[in-house]
Coordinates of C-alpha atoms in Angstrom, one line a residue:
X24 CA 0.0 0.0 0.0
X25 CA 2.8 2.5 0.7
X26 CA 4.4 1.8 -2.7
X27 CA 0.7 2.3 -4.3
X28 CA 1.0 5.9 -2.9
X29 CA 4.4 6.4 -3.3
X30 CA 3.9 5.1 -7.3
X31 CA 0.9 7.6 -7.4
X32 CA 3.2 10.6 -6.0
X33 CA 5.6 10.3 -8.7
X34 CA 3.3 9.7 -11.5
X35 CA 0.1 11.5 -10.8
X36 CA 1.1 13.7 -7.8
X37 CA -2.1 15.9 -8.8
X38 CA -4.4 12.3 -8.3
X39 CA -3.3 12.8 -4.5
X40 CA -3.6 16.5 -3.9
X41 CA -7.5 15.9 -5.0
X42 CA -7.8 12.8 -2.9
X43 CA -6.8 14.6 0.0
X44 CA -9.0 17.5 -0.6
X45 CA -12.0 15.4 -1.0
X46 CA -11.1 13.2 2.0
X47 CA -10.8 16.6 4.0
X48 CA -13.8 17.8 3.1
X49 CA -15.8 14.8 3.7
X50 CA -13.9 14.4 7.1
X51 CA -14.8 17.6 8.0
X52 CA -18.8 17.1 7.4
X53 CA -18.7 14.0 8.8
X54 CA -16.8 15.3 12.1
X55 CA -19.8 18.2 12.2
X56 CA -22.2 16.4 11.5
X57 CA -23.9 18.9 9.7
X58 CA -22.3 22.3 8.2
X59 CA -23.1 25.2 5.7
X60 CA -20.8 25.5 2.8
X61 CA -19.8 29.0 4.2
X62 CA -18.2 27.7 7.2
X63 CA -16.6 24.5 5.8
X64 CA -14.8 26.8 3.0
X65 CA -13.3 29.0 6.4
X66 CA -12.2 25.8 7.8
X67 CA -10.5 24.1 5.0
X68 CA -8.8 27.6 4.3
X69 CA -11.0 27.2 0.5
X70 CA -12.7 29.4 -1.6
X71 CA -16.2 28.9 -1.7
X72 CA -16.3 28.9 -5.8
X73 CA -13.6 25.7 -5.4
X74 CA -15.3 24.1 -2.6
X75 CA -18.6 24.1 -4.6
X76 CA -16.9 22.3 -6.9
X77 CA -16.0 19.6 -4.9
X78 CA -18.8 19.3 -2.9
X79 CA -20.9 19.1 -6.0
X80 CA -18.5 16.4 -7.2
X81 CA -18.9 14.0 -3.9
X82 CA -22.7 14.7 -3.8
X83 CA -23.0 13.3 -7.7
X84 CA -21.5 10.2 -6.0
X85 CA -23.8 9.8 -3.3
X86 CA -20.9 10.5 -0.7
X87 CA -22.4 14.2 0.5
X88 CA -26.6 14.9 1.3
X89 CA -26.6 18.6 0.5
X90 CA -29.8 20.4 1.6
X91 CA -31.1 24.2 2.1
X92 CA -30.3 23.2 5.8
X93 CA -26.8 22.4 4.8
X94 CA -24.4 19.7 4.0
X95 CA -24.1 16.1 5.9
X96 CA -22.9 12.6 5.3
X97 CA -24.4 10.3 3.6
X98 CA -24.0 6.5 4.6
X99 CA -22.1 5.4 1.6
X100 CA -19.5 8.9 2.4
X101 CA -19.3 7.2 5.9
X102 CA -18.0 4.1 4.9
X103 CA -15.9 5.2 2.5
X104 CA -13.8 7.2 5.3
X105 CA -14.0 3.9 7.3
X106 CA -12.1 2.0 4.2
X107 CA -9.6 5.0 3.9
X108 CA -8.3 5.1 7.4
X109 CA -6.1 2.3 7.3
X110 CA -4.3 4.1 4.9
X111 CA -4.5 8.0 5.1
X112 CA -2.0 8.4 7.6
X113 CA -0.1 7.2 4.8
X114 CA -2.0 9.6 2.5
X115 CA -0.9 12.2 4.7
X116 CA 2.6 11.4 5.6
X117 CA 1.9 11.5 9.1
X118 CA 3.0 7.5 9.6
X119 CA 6.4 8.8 8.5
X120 CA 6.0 11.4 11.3
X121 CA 4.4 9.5 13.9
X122 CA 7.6 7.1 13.6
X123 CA 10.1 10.2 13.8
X124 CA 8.8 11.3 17.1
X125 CA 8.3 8.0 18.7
X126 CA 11.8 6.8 18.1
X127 CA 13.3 10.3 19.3
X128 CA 11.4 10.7 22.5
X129 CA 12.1 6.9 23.2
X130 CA 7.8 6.5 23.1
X131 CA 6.0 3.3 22.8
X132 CA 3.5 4.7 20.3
X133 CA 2.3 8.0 18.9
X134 CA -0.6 8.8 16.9
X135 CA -1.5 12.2 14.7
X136 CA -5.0 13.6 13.3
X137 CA -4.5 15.8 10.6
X138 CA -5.4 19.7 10.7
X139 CA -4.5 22.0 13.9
X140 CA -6.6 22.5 16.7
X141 CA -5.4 25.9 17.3
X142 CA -7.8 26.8 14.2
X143 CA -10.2 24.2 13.9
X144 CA -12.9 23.3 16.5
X145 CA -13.2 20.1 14.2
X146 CA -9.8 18.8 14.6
X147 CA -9.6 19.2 18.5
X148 CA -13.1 16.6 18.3
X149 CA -11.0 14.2 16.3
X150 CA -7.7 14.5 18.7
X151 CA -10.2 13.7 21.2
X152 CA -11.6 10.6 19.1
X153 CA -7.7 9.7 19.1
X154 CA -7.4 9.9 22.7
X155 CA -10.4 7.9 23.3
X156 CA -9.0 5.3 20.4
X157 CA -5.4 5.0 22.1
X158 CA -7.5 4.5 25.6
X159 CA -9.2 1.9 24.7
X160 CA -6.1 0.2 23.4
X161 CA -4.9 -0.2 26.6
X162 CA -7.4 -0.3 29.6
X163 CA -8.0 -3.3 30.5
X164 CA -10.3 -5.2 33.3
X165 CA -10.6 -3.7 36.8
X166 CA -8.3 -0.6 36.0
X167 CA -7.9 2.4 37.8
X168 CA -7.7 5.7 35.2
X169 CA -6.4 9.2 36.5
X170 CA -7.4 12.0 34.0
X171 CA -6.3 15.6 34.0
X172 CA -9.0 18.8 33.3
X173 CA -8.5 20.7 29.4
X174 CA -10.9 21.4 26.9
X175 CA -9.1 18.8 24.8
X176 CA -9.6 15.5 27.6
X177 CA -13.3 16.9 27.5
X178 CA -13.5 16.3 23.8
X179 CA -12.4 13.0 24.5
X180 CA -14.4 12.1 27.8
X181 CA -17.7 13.0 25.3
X182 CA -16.8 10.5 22.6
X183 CA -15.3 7.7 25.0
X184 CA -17.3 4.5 24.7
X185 CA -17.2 0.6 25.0
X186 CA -18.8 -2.4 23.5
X187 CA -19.2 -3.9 27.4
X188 CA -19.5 -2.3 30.5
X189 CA -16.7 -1.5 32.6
X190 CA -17.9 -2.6 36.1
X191 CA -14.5 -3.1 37.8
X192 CA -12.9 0.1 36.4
X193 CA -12.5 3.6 38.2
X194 CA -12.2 6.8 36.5
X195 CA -10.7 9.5 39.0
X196 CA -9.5 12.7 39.3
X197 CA -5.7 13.3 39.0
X198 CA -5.5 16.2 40.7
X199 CA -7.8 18.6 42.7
X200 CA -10.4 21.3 40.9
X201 CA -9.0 24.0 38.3
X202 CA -10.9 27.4 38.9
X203 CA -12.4 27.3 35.3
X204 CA -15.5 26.0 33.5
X205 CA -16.7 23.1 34.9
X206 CA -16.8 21.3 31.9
X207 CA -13.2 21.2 31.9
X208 CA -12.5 20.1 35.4
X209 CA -11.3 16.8 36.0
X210 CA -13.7 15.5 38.2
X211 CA -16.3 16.2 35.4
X212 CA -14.2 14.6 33.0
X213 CA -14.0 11.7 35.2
X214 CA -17.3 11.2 35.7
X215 CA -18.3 11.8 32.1
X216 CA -15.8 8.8 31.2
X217 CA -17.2 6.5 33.8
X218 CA -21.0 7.4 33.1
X219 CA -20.1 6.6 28.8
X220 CA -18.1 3.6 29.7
X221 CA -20.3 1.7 33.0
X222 CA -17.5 2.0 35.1
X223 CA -16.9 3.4 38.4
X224 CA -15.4 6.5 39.5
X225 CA -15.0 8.9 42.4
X226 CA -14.3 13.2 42.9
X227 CA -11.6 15.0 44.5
X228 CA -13.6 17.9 46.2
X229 CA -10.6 20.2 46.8
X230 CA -8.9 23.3 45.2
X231 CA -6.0 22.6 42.6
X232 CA -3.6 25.1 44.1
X233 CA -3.3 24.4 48.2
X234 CA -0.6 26.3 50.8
X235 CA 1.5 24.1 52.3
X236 CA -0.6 24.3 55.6
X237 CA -3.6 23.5 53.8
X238 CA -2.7 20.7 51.9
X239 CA -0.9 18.8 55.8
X240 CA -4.4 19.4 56.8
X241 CA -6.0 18.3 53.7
X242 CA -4.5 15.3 54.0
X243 CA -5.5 14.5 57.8
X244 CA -9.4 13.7 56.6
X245 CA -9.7 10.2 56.4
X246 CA -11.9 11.1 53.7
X247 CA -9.5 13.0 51.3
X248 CA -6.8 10.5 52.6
X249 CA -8.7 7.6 50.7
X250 CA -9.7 9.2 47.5
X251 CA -6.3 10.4 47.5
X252 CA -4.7 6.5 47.7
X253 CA -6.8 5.3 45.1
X254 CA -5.9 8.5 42.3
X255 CA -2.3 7.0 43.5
X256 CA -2.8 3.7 42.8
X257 CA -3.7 4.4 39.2
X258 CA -2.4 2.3 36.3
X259 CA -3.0 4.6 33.6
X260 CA -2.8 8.2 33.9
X261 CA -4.2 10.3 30.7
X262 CA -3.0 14.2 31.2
X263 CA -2.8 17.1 28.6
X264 CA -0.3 20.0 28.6
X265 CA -0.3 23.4 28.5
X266 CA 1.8 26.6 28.5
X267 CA 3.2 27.3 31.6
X268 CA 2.5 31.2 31.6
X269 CA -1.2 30.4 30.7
X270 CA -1.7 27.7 32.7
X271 CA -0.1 29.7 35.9
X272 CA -2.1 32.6 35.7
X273 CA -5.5 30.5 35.2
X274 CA -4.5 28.4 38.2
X275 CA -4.1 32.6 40.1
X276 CA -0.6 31.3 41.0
X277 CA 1.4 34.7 43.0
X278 CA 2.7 37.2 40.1
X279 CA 6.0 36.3 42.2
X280 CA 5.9 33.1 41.7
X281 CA 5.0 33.8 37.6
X282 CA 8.6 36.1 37.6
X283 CA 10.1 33.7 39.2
X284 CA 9.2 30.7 36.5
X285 CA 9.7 33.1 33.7
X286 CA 13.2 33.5 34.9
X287 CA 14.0 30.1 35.2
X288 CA 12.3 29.8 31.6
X289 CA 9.4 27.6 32.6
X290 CA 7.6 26.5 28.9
X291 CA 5.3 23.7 29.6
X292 CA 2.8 22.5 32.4
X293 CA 1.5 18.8 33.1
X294 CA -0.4 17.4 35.6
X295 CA 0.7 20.8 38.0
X296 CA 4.0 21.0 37.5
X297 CA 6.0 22.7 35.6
X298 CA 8.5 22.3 32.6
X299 CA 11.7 24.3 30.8
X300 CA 13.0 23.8 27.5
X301 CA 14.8 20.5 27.8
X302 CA 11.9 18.9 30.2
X303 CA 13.0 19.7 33.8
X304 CA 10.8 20.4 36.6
X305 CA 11.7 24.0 37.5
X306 CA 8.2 24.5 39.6
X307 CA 5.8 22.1 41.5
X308 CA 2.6 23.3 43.4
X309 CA 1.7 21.0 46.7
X310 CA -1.6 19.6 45.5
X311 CA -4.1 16.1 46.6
X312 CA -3.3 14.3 43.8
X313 CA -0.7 13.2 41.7
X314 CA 2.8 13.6 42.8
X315 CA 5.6 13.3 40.1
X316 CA 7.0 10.4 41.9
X317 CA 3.8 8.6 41.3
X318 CA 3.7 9.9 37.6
X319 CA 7.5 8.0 37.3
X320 CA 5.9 4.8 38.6
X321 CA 2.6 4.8 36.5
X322 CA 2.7 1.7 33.8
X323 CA 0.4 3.6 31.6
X324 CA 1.4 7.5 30.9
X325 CA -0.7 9.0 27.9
X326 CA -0.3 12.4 26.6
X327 CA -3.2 14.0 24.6
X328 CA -2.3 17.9 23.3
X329 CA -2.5 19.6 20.0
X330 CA -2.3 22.9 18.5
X331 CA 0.8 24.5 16.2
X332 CA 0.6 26.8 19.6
X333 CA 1.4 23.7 21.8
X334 CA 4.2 22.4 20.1
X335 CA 7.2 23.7 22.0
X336 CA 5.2 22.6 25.1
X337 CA 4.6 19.1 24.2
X338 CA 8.3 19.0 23.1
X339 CA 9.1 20.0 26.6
X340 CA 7.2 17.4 28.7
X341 CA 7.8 14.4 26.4
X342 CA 12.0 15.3 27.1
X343 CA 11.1 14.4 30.9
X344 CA 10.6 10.9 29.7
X345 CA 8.1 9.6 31.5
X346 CA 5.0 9.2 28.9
X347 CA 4.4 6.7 26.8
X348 CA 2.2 7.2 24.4
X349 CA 1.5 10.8 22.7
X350 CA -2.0 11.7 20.7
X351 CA -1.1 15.0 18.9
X352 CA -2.4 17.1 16.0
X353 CA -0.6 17.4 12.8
X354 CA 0.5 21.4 13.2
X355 CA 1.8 20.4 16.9
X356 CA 3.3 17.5 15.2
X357 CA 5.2 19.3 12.3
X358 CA 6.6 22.2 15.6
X359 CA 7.6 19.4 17.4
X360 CA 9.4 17.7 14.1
X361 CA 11.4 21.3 13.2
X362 CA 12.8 21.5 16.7
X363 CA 13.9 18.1 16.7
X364 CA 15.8 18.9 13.6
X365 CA 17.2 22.3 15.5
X366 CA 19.0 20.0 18.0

């Protein structure tokens, strides 16, 4: 199959660009399920006279249902995409890139979704269709799962789902509350994985950023104490990353605090702390939850970030070495690719 494409590159390298464009664009529908013609243009980055074009093209073949109400998927478009995605990683060159990363990071497996989700609303759903995928791959009976707050572990908490139910498995809480939307706290995210999946799961009713004072006494409840032993015990821990500046100043951390990070050139944050350049820890809040002693014990370490934006970041935390697996975005992706060939 790869010589197929690679034949097809040198010979008709037009026969791919148009095979990608029409994938695209069929993705894209079938991802929003259903979209006007004005705003899938915007999000392909195509004119609208071109993009009538196509579209016209893939409803002649019964692939696209195009109504005054707008456009949608048919069934036939559907399983076309399901035949094709064996193979358009491929199609994309992202296998090619996938491998690069993994063997450079030292990572047991990365997968990337094409588009960025900096710009696209449509390509953060299908990192978080990734995330669920790679999941899946490795939960198995009677786990414990410790999941991290983001808009992007939302995404994937919404679109998690299992043949069975999961009785014997626990989705918790890695860390304590973030003071944003609720919808991107961990303990919803928790619960919205166990609810989709029948398993189990339990809440971490405390702030995300403690004083030292309150996190000794925090951790005299019997309560807290318990909840906290279990997020501790997890097998698989599945955390996003941010930037450090952004994520400190969400979080309300002291401006002294900020200076101080910027000084020591603080890039990337994961699961609370804090990461430079070249993936050390140069800031750690005190926190129920997670410690980084339990993250470099955990069998099962996923990453799940994406965004040109995030690439730097993601660079960062994957240098500490202690994740396994990485679900990323094809713009993070291609950052993370040009500073590896900067070093």
């Amino acid at each position: 199959m790869q010589s197929l494409i690679d034949i097809q590159q040198q010979l008709l390298p037009d026969l791919l660009i148009v095979m990608k464009k029409r994938y695209l664009i069929l993705r894209q529908v079938m991802l929003s399920d259903m979209i006007g013609r004005r705003t899938l243009a915007a999000s392909l980055n195509l004119t609208e006279r071109v993009l009538r074009a196509e579209t016209d093209f893939l409803k002649g073949q019964g692939l696209l249902l195009i109504d005054a109400a707008g456009m949608r998927i048919s069934d036939a478009g559907r399983r076309l995409l399901e035949d094709m995605e064996p193979f358009y990683k491929t199609m994309f060159g992202l296998s090619d890139l996938e491998e690069r990363i993994r063997a450079h990071f030292g990572l047991k497996g990365v997968t990337i979704v094409p588009g960025d989700s900096d710009t696209s609303p449509y390509a953060k759903r299908e990192l978080g269709r990734a995330g669920s995928a790679a999941l899946r791959k490795v939960m198995g009976k009677d786990d414990v799962v410790a999941v991290t707050g983001g808009s992007t572990l939302a995404h994937l908490a919404n679109q998690l789902m299992t043949q069975t139910p999961l009785k014997g498995n626990w989705f918790v809480p890695a860390r304590g509350g973030l003071g944003e939307s609720l919808d991107y706290q961990a303990n919803t995210i928790a619960s919205t994985m166990a609810k989709r999946t029948g398993a189990q799961y339990r809440l971490l009713h405390v702030p995300d950023h403690l004083s030292d004072e309150a996190y000794m006494s925090l951790m005299q409840e019997p309560n807290i104490r318990e909840i906290v032993e279990v997020i501790r015990s997890a097998r698989i821990v599945l955390h996003g990353i941010g930037d450090a500046m952004v994520m400190a100043r969400r979080r309300r951390v002291d401006e002294s605090v900020i200076n101080a990070m910027e000084a020591e050139k603080a890039l990337a944050e994961a699961f609370g702390y804090y990461f430079d350049r070249n993936g050390a820890v140069v800031h750690k809040m005190s926190t129920a939850g997670l410690r980084l002693e339990d993250i470099m014990e955990t069998e099962v370490v996923i990453a799940i970030a994406g965004g040109r934006s995030k690439g730097e970041a993601i660079a960062a935390v994957m240098r500490f070495g202690h994740d396994d697996m990485l679900v990323t975005d094809e713009a993070a992706a291609l950052e993370i690719a040009a500073i590896m060939d900067r070093e």
